[in-house]
Coordinates of C-alpha atoms in Angstrom, one line a residue:
X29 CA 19.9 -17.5 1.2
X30 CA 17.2 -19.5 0.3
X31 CA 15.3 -22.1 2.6
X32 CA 13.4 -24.9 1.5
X33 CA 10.7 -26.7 3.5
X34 CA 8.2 -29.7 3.3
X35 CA 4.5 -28.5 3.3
X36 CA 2.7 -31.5 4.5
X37 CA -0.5 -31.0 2.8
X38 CA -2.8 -32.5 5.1
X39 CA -2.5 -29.9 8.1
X40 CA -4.6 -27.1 8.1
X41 CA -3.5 -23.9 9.9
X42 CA -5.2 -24.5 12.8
X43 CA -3.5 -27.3 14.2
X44 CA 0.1 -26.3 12.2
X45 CA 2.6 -24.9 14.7
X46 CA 4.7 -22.1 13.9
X47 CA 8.0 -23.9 14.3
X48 CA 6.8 -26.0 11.0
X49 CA 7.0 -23.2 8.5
X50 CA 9.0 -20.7 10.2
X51 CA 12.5 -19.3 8.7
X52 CA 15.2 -19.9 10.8
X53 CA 18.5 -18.6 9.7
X54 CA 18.1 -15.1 10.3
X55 CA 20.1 -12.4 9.4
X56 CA 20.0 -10.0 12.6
X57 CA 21.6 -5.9 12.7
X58 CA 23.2 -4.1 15.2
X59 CA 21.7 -1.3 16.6
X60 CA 24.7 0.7 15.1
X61 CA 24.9 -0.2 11.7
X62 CA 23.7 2.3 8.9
X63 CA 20.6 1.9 7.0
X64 CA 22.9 1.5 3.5
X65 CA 24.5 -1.5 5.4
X66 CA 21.5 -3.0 6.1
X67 CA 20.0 -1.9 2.8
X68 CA 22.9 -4.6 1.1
X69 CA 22.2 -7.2 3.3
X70 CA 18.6 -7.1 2.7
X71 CA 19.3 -7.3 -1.2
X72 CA 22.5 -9.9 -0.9
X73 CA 19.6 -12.1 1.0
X74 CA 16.7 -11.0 -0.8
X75 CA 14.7 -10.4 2.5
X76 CA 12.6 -7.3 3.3
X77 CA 13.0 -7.5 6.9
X78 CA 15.5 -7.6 9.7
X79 CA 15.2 -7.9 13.7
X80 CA 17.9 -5.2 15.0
X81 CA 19.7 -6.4 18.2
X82 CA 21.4 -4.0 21.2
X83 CA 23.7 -6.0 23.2
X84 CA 22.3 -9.5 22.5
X85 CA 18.1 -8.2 23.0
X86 CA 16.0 -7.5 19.8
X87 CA 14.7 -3.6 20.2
X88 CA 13.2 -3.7 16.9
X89 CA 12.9 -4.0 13.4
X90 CA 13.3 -2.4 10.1
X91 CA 12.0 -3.4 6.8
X92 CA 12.2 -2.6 2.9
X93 CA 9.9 -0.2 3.0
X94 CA 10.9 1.6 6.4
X95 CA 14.2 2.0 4.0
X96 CA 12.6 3.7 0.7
X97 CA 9.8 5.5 2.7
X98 CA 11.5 7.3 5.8
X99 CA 15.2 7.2 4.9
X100 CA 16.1 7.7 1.5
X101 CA 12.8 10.4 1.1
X102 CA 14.7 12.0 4.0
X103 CA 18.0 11.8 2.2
X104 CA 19.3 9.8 4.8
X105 CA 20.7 6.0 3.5
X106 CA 23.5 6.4 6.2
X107 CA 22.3 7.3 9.3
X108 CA 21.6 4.7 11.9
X109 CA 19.0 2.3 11.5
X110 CA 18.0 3.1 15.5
X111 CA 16.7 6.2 14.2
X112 CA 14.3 4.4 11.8
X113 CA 13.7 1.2 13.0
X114 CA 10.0 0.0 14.5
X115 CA 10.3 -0.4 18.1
X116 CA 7.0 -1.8 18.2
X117 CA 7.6 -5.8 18.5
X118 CA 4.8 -8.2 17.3
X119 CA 5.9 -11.7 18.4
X120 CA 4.3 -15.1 18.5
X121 CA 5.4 -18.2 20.4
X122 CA 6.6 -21.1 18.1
X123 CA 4.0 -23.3 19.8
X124 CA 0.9 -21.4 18.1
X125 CA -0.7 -22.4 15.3
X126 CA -1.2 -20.6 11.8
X127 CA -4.6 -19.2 12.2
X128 CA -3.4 -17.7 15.2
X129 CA -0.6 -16.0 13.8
X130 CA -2.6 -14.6 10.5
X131 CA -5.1 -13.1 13.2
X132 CA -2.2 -11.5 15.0
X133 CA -1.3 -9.9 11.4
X134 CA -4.2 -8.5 10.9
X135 CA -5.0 -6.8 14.0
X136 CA -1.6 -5.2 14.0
X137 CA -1.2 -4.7 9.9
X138 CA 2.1 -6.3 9.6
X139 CA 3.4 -8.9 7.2
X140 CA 5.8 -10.4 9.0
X141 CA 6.2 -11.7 13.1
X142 CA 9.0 -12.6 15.3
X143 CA 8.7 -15.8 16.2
X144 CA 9.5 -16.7 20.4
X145 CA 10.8 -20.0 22.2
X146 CA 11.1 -19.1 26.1
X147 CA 11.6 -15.1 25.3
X148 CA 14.1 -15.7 22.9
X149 CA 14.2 -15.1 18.9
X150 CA 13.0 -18.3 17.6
X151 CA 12.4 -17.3 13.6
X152 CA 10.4 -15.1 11.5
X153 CA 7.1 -16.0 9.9
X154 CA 5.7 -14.4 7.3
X155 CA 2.5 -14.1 4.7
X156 CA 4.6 -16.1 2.3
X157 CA 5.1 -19.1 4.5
X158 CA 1.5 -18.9 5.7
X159 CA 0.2 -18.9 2.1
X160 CA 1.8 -22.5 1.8
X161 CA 0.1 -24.1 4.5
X162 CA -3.8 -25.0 4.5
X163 CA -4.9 -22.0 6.5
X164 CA -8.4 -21.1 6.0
X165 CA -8.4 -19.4 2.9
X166 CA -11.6 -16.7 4.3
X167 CA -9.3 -16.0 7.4
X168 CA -6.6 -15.2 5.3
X169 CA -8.3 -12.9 2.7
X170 CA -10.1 -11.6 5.5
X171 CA -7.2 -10.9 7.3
X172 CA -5.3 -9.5 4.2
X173 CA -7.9 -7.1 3.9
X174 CA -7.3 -5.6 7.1
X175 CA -3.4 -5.4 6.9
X176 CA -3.7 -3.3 3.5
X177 CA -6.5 -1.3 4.6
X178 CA -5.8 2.6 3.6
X179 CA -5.5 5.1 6.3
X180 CA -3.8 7.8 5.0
X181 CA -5.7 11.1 3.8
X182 CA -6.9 10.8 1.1
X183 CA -7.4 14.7 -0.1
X184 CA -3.7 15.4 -0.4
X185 CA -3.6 14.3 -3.6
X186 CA -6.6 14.0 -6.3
X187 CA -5.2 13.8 -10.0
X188 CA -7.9 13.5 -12.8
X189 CA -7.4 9.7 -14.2
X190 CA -8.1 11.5 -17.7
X191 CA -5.1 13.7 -17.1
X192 CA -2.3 11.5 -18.1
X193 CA -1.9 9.6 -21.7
X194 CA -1.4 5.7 -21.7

């Protein structure tokens, strides 16, 4: 599914609302589906991200990475995506504008928001649609920078760079 929009070129993303450059056909899973399900549908749509619903309520989400990193290391592609899913929800209101939504990115080091309208799943914005818009390109990079920012340990693994032959 792909989704085209008009970019009016003269807003700037502090006084561009998110229900502008938001997607809005959504492909949402059920709490019980299995990750390999949801795996397919994120390739079949070419996404990297889907809101899971229980009984008609969003309880979390589970991306691309959530996939390759904590399932399939774990040997695990059909167990239920409620066992790996983030129930940690970022969400924005449609009503805010862009600058305000790549702060909120940063501080919580996530790509992607749920969008609201009155408590209910409005869209998804992501770093893609923000990068169209006129947001201020130092808020964004500065932002960037924080979402990417290592915090792993860095000592579990040290290879040589002169160990391996290009």
């Amino acid at each position: 599914m792909y989704i085209l929009y008009y970019f009016d070129n003269n807003n700037s993303g502090d006084n561009m609302t998110l229900e502008n450059i938001m997607s809005k056909d959504l492909i949402v899973a059920n709490i019980n589906d299995n990750l390999n399900d949801v795996a397919h549908l994120m390739r079949e749509y070419d996404i990297g991200f889907i809101p899971i619903a229980k009984d008609q309520k969003i309880v979390g989400v589970i991306t691309d990475r959530d996939i390759v990193i904590n399932c399939i290391t774990n040997n695990d592609e059909n167990a239920c995506i409620e066992n790996y899913m983030n129930r940690n929800l970022i969400t924005i209101d449609k009503n805010e504008n862009v600058n305000d939504a790549i702060e909120l990115m940063g501080k919580h080091k996530v790509k992607r928001l749920l969008v609201s309208n009155n408590g209910y799943l409005a869209g998804i914005v992501s770093l893609s649609d923000i990068i169209k818009t006129n947001v201020d390109k130092n808020l964004f990079i500065d932002n960037l920078k924080k979402m990417w920012e290592i915090t792993r340990n860095n000592d579990q693994i040290t290879p040589k760079v002169n160990e391996f032959k290009l």
